[in-house]
Tab-separated table of C-alpha atoms in Angstrom:
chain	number	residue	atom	x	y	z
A	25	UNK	CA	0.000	0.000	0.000
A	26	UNK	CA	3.649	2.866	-0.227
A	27	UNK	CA	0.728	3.224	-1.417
A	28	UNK	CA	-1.424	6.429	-0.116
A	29	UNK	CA	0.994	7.656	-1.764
A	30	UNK	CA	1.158	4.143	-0.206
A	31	UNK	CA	1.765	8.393	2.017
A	32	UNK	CA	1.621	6.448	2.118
A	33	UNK	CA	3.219	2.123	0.852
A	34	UNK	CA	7.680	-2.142	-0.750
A	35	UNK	CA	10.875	-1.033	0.511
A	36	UNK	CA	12.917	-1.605	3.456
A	37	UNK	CA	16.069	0.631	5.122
A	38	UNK	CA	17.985	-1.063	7.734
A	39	UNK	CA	20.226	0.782	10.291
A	40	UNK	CA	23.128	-1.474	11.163
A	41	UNK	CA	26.005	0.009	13.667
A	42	UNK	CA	29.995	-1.657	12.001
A	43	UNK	CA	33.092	-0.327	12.058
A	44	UNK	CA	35.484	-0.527	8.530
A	45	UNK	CA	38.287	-2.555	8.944
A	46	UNK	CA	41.132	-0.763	10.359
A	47	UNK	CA	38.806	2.550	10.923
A	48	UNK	CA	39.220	5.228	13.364
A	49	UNK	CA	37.035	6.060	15.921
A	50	UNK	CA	35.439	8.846	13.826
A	51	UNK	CA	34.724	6.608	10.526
A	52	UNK	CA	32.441	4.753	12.203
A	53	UNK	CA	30.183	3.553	9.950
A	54	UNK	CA	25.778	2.951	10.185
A	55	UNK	CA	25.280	0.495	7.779
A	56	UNK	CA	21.651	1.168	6.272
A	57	UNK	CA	19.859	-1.519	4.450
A	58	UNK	CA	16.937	-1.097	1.655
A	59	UNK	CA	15.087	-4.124	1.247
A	60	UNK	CA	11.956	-4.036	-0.658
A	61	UNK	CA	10.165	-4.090	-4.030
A	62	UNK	CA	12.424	-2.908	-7.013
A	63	UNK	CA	11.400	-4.724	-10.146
A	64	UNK	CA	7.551	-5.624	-11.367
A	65	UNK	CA	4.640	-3.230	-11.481
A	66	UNK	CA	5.343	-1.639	-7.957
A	67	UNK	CA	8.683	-1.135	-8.675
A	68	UNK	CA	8.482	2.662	-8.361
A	69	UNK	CA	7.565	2.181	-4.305
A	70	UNK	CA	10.850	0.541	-3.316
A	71	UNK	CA	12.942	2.202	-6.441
A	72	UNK	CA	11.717	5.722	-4.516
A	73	UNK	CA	12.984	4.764	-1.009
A	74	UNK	CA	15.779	3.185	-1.569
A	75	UNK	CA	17.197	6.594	-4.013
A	76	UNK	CA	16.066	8.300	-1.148
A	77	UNK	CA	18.430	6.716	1.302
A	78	UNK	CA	20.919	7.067	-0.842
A	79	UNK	CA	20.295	10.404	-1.665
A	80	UNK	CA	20.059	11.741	1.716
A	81	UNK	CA	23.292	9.396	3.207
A	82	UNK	CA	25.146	11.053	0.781
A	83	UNK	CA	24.480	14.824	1.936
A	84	UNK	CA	24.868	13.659	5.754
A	85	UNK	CA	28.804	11.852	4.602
A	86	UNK	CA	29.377	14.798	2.775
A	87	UNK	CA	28.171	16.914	5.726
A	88	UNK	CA	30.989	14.783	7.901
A	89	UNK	CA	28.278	12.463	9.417
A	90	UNK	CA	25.678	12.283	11.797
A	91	UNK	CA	26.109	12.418	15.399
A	92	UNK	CA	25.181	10.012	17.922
A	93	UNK	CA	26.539	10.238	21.694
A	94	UNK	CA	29.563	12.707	20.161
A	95	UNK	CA	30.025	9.900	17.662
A	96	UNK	CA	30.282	10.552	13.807
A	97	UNK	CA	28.932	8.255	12.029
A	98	UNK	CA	29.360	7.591	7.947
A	99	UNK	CA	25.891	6.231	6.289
A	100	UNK	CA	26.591	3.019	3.757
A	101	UNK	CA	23.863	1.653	1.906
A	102	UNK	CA	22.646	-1.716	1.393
A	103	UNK	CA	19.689	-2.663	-0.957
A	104	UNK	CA	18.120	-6.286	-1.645
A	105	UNK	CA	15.044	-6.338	-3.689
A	106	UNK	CA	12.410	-8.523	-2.129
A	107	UNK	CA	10.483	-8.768	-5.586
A	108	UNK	CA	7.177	-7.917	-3.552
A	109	UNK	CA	7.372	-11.827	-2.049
A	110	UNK	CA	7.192	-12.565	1.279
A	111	UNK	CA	9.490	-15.749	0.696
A	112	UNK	CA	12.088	-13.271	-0.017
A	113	UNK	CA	10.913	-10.740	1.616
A	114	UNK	CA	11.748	-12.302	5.134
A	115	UNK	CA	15.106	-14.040	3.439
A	116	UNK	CA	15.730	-10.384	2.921
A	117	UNK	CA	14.991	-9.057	6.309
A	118	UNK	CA	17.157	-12.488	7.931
A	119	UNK	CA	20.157	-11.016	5.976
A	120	UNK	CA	20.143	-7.536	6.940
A	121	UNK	CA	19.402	-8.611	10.814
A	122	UNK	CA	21.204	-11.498	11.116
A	123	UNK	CA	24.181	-10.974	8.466
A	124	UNK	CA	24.248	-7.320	8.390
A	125	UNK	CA	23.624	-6.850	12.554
A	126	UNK	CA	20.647	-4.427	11.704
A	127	UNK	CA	18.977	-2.617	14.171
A	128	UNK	CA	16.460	-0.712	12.056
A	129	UNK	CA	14.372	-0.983	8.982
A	130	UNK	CA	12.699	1.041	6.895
A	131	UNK	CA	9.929	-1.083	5.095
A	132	UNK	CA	8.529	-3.597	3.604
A	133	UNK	CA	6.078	-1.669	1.074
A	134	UNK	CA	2.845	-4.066	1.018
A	135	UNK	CA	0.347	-6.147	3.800
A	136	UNK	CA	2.183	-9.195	2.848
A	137	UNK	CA	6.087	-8.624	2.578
A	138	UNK	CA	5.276	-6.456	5.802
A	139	UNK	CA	3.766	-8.977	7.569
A	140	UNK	CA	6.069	-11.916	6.984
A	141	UNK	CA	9.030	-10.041	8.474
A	142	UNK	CA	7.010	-8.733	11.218
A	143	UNK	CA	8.425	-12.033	13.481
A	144	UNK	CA	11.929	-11.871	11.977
A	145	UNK	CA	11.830	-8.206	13.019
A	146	UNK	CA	10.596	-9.060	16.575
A	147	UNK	CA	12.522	-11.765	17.443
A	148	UNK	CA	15.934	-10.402	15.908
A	149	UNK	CA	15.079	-7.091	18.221
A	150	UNK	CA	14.798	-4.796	15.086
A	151	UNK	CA	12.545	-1.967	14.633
A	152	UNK	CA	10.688	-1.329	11.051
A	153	UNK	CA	8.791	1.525	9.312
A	154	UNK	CA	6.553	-0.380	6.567
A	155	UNK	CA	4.629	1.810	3.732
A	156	UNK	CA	2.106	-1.240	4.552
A	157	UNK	CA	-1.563	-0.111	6.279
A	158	UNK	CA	-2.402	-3.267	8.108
A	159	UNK	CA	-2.845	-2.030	11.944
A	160	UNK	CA	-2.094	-5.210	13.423
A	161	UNK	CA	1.508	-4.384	12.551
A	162	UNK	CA	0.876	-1.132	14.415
A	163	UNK	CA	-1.394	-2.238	17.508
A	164	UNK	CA	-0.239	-3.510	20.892
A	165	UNK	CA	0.611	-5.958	21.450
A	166	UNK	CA	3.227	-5.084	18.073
A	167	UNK	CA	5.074	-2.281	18.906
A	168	UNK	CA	8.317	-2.573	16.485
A	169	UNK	CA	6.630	-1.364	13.568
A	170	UNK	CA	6.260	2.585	12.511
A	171	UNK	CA	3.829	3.468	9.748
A	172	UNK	CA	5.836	5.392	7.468
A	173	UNK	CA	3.073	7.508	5.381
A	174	UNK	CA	-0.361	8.272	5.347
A	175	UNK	CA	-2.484	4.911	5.156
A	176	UNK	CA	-5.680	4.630	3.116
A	177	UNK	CA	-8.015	4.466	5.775
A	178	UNK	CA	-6.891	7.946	6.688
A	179	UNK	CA	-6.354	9.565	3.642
A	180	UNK	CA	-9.838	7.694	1.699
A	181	UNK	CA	-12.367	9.606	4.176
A	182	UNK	CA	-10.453	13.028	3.655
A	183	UNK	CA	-10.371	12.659	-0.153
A	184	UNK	CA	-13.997	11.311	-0.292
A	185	UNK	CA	-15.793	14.321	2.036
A	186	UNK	CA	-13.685	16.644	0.165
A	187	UNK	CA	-15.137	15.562	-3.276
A	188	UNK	CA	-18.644	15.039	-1.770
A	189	UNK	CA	-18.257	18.949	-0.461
A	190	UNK	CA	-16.364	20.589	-3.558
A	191	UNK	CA	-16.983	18.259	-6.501
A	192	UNK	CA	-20.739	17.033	-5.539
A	193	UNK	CA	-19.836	13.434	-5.454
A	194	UNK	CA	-22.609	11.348	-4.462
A	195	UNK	CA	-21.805	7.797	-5.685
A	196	UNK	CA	-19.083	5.800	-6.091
A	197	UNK	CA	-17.336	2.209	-7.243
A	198	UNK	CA	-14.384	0.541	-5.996
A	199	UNK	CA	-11.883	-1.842	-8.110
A	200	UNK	CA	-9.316	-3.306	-6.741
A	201	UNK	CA	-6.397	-5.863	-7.857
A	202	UNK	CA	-6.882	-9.462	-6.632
A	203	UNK	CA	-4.552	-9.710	-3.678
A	204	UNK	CA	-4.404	-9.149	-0.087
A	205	UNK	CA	-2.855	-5.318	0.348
A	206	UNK	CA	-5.348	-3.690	-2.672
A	207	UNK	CA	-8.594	-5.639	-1.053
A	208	UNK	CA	-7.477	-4.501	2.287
A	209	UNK	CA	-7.601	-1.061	1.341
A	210	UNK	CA	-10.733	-1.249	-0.834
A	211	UNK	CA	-12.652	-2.999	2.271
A	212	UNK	CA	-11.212	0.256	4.313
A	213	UNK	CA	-12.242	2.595	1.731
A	214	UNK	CA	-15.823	0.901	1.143
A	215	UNK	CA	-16.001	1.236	5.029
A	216	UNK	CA	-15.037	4.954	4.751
A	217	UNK	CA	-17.462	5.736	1.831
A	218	UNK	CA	-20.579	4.051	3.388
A	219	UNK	CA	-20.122	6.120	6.778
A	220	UNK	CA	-20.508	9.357	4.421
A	221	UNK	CA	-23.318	8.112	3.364
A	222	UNK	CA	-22.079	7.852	-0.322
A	223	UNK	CA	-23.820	5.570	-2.658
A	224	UNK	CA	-22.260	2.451	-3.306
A	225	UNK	CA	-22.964	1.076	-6.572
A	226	UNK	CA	-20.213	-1.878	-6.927
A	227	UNK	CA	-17.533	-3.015	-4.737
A	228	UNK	CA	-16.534	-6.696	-6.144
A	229	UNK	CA	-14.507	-6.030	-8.869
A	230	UNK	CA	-11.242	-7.049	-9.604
A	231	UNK	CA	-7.954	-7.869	-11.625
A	232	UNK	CA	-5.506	-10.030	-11.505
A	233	UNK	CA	-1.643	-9.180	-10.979
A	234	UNK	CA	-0.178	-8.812	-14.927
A	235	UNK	CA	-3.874	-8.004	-16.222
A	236	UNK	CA	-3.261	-5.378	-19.205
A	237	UNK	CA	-6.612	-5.897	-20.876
A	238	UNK	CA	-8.705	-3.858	-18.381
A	239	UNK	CA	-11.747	-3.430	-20.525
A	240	UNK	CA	-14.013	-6.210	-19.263
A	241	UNK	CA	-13.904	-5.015	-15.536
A	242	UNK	CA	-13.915	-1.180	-16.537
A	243	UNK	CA	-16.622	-2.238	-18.587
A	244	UNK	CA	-19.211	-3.027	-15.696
A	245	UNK	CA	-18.358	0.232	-13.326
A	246	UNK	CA	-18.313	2.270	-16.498
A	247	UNK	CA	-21.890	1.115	-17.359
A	248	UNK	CA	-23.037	1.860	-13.830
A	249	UNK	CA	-21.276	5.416	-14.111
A	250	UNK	CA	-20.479	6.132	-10.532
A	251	UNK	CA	-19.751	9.791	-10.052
A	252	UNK	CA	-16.170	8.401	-8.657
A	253	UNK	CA	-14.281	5.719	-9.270
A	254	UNK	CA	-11.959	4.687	-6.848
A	255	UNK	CA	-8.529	2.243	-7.681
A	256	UNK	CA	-8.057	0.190	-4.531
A	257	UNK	CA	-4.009	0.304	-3.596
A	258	UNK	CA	-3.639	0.459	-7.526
A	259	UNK	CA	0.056	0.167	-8.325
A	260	UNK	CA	1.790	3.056	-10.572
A	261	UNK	CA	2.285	0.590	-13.544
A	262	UNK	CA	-1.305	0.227	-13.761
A	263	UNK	CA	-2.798	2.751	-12.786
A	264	UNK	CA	-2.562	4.424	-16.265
A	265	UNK	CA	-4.014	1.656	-18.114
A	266	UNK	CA	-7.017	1.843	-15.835
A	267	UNK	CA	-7.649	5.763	-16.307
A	268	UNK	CA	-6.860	5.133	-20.038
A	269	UNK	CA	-9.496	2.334	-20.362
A	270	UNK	CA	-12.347	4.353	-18.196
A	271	UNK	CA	-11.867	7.344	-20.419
A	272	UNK	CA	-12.063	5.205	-23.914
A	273	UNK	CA	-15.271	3.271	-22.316
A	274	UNK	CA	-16.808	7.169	-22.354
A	275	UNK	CA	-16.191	7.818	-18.649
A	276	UNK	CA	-16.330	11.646	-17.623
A	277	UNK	CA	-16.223	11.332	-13.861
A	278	UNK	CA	-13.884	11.584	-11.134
A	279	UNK	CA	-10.765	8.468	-10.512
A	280	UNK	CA	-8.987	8.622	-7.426
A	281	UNK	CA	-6.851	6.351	-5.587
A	282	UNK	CA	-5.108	6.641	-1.812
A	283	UNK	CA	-1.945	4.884	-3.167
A	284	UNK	CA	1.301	7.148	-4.418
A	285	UNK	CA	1.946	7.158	-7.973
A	286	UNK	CA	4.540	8.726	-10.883
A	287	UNK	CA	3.834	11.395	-12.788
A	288	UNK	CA	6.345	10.110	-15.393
A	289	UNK	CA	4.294	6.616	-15.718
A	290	UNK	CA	0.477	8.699	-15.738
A	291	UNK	CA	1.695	11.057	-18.395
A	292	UNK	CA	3.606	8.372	-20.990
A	293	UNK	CA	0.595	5.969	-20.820
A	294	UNK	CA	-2.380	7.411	-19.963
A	295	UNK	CA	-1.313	11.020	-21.559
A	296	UNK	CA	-4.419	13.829	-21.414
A	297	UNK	CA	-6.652	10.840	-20.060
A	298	UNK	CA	-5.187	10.720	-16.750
A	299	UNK	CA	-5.943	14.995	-16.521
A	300	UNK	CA	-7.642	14.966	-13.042
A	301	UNK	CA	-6.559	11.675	-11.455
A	302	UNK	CA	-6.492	12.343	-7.247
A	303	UNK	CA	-3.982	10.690	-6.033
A	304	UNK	CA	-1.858	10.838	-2.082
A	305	UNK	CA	0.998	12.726	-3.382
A	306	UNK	CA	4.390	13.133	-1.883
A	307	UNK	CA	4.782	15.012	1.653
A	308	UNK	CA	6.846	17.649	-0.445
A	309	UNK	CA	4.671	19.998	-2.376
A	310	UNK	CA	5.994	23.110	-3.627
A	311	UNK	CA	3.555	25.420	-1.637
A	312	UNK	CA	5.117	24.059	1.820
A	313	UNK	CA	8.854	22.621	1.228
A	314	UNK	CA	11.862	24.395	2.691
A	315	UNK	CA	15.036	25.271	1.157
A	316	UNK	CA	16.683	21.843	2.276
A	317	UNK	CA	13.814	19.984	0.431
A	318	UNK	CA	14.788	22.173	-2.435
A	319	UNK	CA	18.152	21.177	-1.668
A	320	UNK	CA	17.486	17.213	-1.572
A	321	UNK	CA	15.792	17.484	-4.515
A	322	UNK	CA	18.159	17.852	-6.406
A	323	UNK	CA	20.206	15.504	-4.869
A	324	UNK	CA	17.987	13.082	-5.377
A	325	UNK	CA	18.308	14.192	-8.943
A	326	UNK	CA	21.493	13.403	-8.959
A	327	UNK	CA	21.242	9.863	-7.779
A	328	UNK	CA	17.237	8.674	-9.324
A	329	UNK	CA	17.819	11.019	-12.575
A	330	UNK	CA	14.536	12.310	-12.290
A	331	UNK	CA	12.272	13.473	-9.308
A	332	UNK	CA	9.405	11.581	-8.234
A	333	UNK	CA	6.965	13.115	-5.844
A	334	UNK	CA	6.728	10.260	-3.440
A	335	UNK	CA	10.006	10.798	-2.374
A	336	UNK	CA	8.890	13.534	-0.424
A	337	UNK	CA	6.908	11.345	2.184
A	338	UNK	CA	9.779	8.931	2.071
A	339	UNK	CA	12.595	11.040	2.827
A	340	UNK	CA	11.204	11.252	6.348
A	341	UNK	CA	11.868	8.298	7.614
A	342	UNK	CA	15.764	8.019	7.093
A	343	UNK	CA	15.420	11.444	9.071
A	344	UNK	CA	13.839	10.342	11.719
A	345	UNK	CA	15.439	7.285	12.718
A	346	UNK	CA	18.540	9.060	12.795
A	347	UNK	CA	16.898	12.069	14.856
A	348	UNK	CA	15.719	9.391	17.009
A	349	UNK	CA	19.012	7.808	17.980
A	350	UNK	CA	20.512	10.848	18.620
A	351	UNK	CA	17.999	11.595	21.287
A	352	UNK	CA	18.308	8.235	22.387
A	353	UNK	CA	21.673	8.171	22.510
A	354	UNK	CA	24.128	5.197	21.321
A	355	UNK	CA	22.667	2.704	23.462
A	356	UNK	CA	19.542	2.618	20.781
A	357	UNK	CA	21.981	1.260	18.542
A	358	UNK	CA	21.554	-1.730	20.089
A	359	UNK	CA	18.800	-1.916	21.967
A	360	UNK	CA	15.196	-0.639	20.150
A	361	UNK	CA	13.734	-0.697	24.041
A	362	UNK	CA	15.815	2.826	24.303
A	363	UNK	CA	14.407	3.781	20.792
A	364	UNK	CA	11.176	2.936	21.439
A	365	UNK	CA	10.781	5.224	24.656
A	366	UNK	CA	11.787	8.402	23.238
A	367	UNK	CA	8.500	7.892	20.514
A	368	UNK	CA	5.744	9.106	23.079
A	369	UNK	CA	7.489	12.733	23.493
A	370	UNK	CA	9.746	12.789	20.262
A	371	UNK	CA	9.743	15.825	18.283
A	372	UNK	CA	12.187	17.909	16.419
A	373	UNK	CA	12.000	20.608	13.983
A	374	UNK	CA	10.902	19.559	10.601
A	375	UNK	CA	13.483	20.390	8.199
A	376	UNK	CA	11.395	19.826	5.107
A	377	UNK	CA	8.952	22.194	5.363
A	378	UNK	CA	8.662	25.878	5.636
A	379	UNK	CA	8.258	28.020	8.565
A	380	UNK	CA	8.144	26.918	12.543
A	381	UNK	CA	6.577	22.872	12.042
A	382	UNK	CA	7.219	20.293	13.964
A	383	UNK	CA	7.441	16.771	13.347
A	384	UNK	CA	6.809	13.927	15.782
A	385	UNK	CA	5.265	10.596	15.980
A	386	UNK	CA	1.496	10.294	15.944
A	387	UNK	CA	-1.128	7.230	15.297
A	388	UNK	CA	-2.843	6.626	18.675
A	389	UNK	CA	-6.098	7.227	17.753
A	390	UNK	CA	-5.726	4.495	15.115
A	391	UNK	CA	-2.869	2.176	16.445
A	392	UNK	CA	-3.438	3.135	20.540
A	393	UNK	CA	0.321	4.116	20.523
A	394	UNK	CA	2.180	6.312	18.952
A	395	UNK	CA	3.297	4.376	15.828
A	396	UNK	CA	3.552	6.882	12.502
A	397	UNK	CA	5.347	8.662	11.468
A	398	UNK	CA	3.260	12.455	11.412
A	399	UNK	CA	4.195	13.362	7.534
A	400	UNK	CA	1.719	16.063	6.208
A	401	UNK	CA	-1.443	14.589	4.438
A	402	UNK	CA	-0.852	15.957	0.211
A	403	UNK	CA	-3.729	15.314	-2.121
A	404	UNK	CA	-2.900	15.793	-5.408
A	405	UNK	CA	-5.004	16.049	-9.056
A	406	UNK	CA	-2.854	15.300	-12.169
A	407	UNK	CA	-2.847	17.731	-15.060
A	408	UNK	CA	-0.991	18.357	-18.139
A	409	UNK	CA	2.011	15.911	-17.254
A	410	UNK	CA	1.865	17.473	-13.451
A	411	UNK	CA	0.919	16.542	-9.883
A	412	UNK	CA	-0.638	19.579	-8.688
A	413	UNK	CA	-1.771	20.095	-5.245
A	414	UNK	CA	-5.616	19.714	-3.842
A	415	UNK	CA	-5.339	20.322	-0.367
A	416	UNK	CA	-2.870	19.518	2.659
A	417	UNK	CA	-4.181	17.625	6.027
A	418	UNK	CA	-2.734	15.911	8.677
A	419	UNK	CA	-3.072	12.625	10.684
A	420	UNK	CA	-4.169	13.860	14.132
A	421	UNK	CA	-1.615	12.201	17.481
C-alpha cells in the first residue's frame, strides 16, 4: 500500500552500527539496508525509497556524518530487492538482521512482505517503518513497527468528504487488484465511503496481478457510471491503463486512488486521459517545502535522474530514525527498548517544510500508541504531465 501515496506504501532501510576494517574512531560507519520491491509493477515504491536513502546518506557523509553520543557516524547503503514476495521478503529481512547486525528498517512496502518479516523483526530485536496499512503491525501488542506515510483508511475519508463537499460526489465504485494489500484497502475505503453516506454502486470487482486488458472489468463500473471511481491500492504501472481504459469506455467522472503514484508513468501511458486523477501525493509539495527539500531534490536528482513526488513522504523516515538515535543516545543502537521510549514525546523541527513545524510521531487514535510517522497529508489532481496540489491535512496524534 507505499501506497497512499502508499503516504503512504515495498521497501525496506535497515540501520546497522559496524566499524570498517582498520577505521578510526570517527569513521564509524551505520550500515543502512533497503530491502523491498524494485522490479515488477510496484517497482516505483521501493525504487523511490531506496534513491532516497541514498540520496540523503550522501548529503549527511558529505556533511561529515551524523552524530550520535559525540560519535560521527558515515551512512553506507545496502539494498536487496524482495520482488514484492514474502518468501524473499523475510530471506531479505534475515540477511540484513542477522548478516548485516541491523537494528532498524525502513519497510517492507505491502500487507504481505510487511507482515512476513514482522516475526523476523521481533525476534531479531529490530525496529521497522513499513509503507504497509495493516494495523495489526501497528497495535499492541506489536510495537516494532512505525507506519511510514499516510495509510488509506486515513487519507480515503479526507479525499472522499472533500469531493462530496467541492466536486458534488454522491456515488461511487471501488476496483481493486486481486490480492491481499489492494482488497485490504478497498474494504477500508468501502467502510469509509458508506459512513458518508455515499452511494455504493459496486464493490466486487477485480484484476488479476499482470492483467493489461482492463476493458471487461472497466466495462461493468463504467456502465453503472459512478460519479467516482476509486482504484483500490492500484500500483503506478497500472494505474494508467485503468484511467486510459475508463476514459475510452466514455467515462467523464472523477478516478482517485489513496496509493502514491509517478507522474512520469500517468503522463507516458495514460497522456491527457489521466488529466484529473487524485492521487496521495508526496509530503513535499511546492507550496510548503523548505530550502533543504529544495536542496534534496536535487540531490535526489542526482542519484534517481529524475524526481518523483513520493520521495517527499519517504525522505522522512531516514530522518527520523537518525533524529531518534541521537535523542536516544548510542545505546539505541543496540537496543530498540531505548528507541522505542523516546516515541511518546519525540519531536524535532521539521526540516522539510517551511516556517516553525514540527514533526513527531502520531497514530494513537488508530494504532493506541504512537506508531507513525506524522508526515503532512498531500492530495494531489494530475494535469498536463503534473501533480498539482488539492489540499494539505494531517493525521491527528
Amino acid at each position: 500500500m507505499s501506497k497512499i501515496t502508499r503516504l503512504f506504501g515495498g521497501l525496506t532501510v535497515a540501520l546497522a552500527l559496524g566499524l570498517s576494517a582498520g577505521a578510526q574512531a570517527q569513521d564509524k560507519v551505520l550500515k543502512i539496508g533497503v530491502l523491498g520491491v524494485m522490479s515488477g509493477p510496484a517497482a516505483s515504491w521501493g525504487l523511490v525509497n531506496k534513491y532516497c536513502a541514498e540520496a540523503r546518506a550522501q548529503q549527511i557523509n558529505e556533511q561529515g556524518g551524523w552524530d550520535i553520543g559525540g560519535d560521527k557516524y558515515q551512512i553506507e547503503i545496502v539494498s536487496v530487492d524482495d520482488r514484492n514476495d514474502p518468501k524473499v521478503s523475510v530471506s531479505g529481512a534475515e540477511r540484513l538482521i542477522y548478516q548485516e547486525g541491523i537494528k532498524y528498517i525502513i519497510g517492507p512496502n505491502v500487507d504481505t512482505t510487511a507482515a512476513a518479516i514482522k516475526p523476523v523483526a521481533e525476534k531479531g530485536g529490530a525496529m521497522y517503518i513499513p509503507y504497509a496499512f495493516s494495523k495489526e503491525l501497528y497495535t499492541p501488542p506489536a510495537s516494532n513497527a512505525i507506519l511510514g506515510m499516510i495509510a488509506s483508511y486515513q487519507a480515503g475519508p479526507v479525499i472522499y468528504k472533500y469531493l462530496m463537499e467541492n466536486n458534488g460526489v454522491k456515488s461511487i465504485s471501488f476496483i481493486a487488484r486481486n490480492e491481499s494489500d489492494p482488497l485490504n484497502q478497498r474494504a477500508e475505503g468501502l467502510a469509509a465511503a458508506e459512513a458518508l453516506g455515499l452511494q455504493v454502486l459496486s464493490s466486487e470487482d477485480t484484476y488479476e496481478a499482470g492483467t493489461t486488458d482492463f476493458f471487461p472489468v472497466m466495462s461493468r463500473i463504467v456502465q453503472q457510471n459512478p460519479d467516482l471511481i476509486v482504484l483500490s491500492g492500484v500500483a503506478p504501472s497500472d494505474a494508467p491503463l485503468l484511467i486510459r481504459t475508463a476514459r475510452e469506455l466514455g467515462y467523464a467522472g472523477l478516478i482517485s486512488t489513496e496509493t502514491a503514484q509517478d507522474a512520469k508513468i500517468l503522463d507516458e501511458v495514460a497522456g491527457e486521459a489521466a488529466n484529473g486523477f487524485i492521487s496521495v501525493g508526496g509530503a513535499s509539495t511546492p507550496a510548503i517545502r523548505s530550502e533543504t527539500m529544495e536542496v534534496f531534490i536535487e540531490k535526489y536528482k542526482e542519484v534517481a535522474g529524475e524526481w518523483n513526488d513520493e520521495a517527499g513522504t519517504k525522505v522522512y523516515a531516514l530522518e527520523m530514525i537518525l533524529n531518534t538515535l541521537s535523542k536516544a543516545g548510542p545505546a539505541a543502537l543496540d537496543d530498540v527498548e531505548a528507541f522505542k521510549a523516546q516515541l511518546a514525546d519525540f519531536s524535532m523541527p521539521n526540516p522539510f517544510l517551511q516556517g516553525d513545524k514540527q514533526i513527531s510521531y502520531v497514530g494513537s487514535g488508530f494504532f493506541g500508541q504512537r506508531r507513525q510517522i506524522g508526515v503532512p497529508m498531500v492530495v494531489n489532481e494530475f494535469r498536463d504531465g503534473e501533480f498539482h496540489t488539492m489540499f494539505v491535512g494531517q493525521v491527528d496524534p
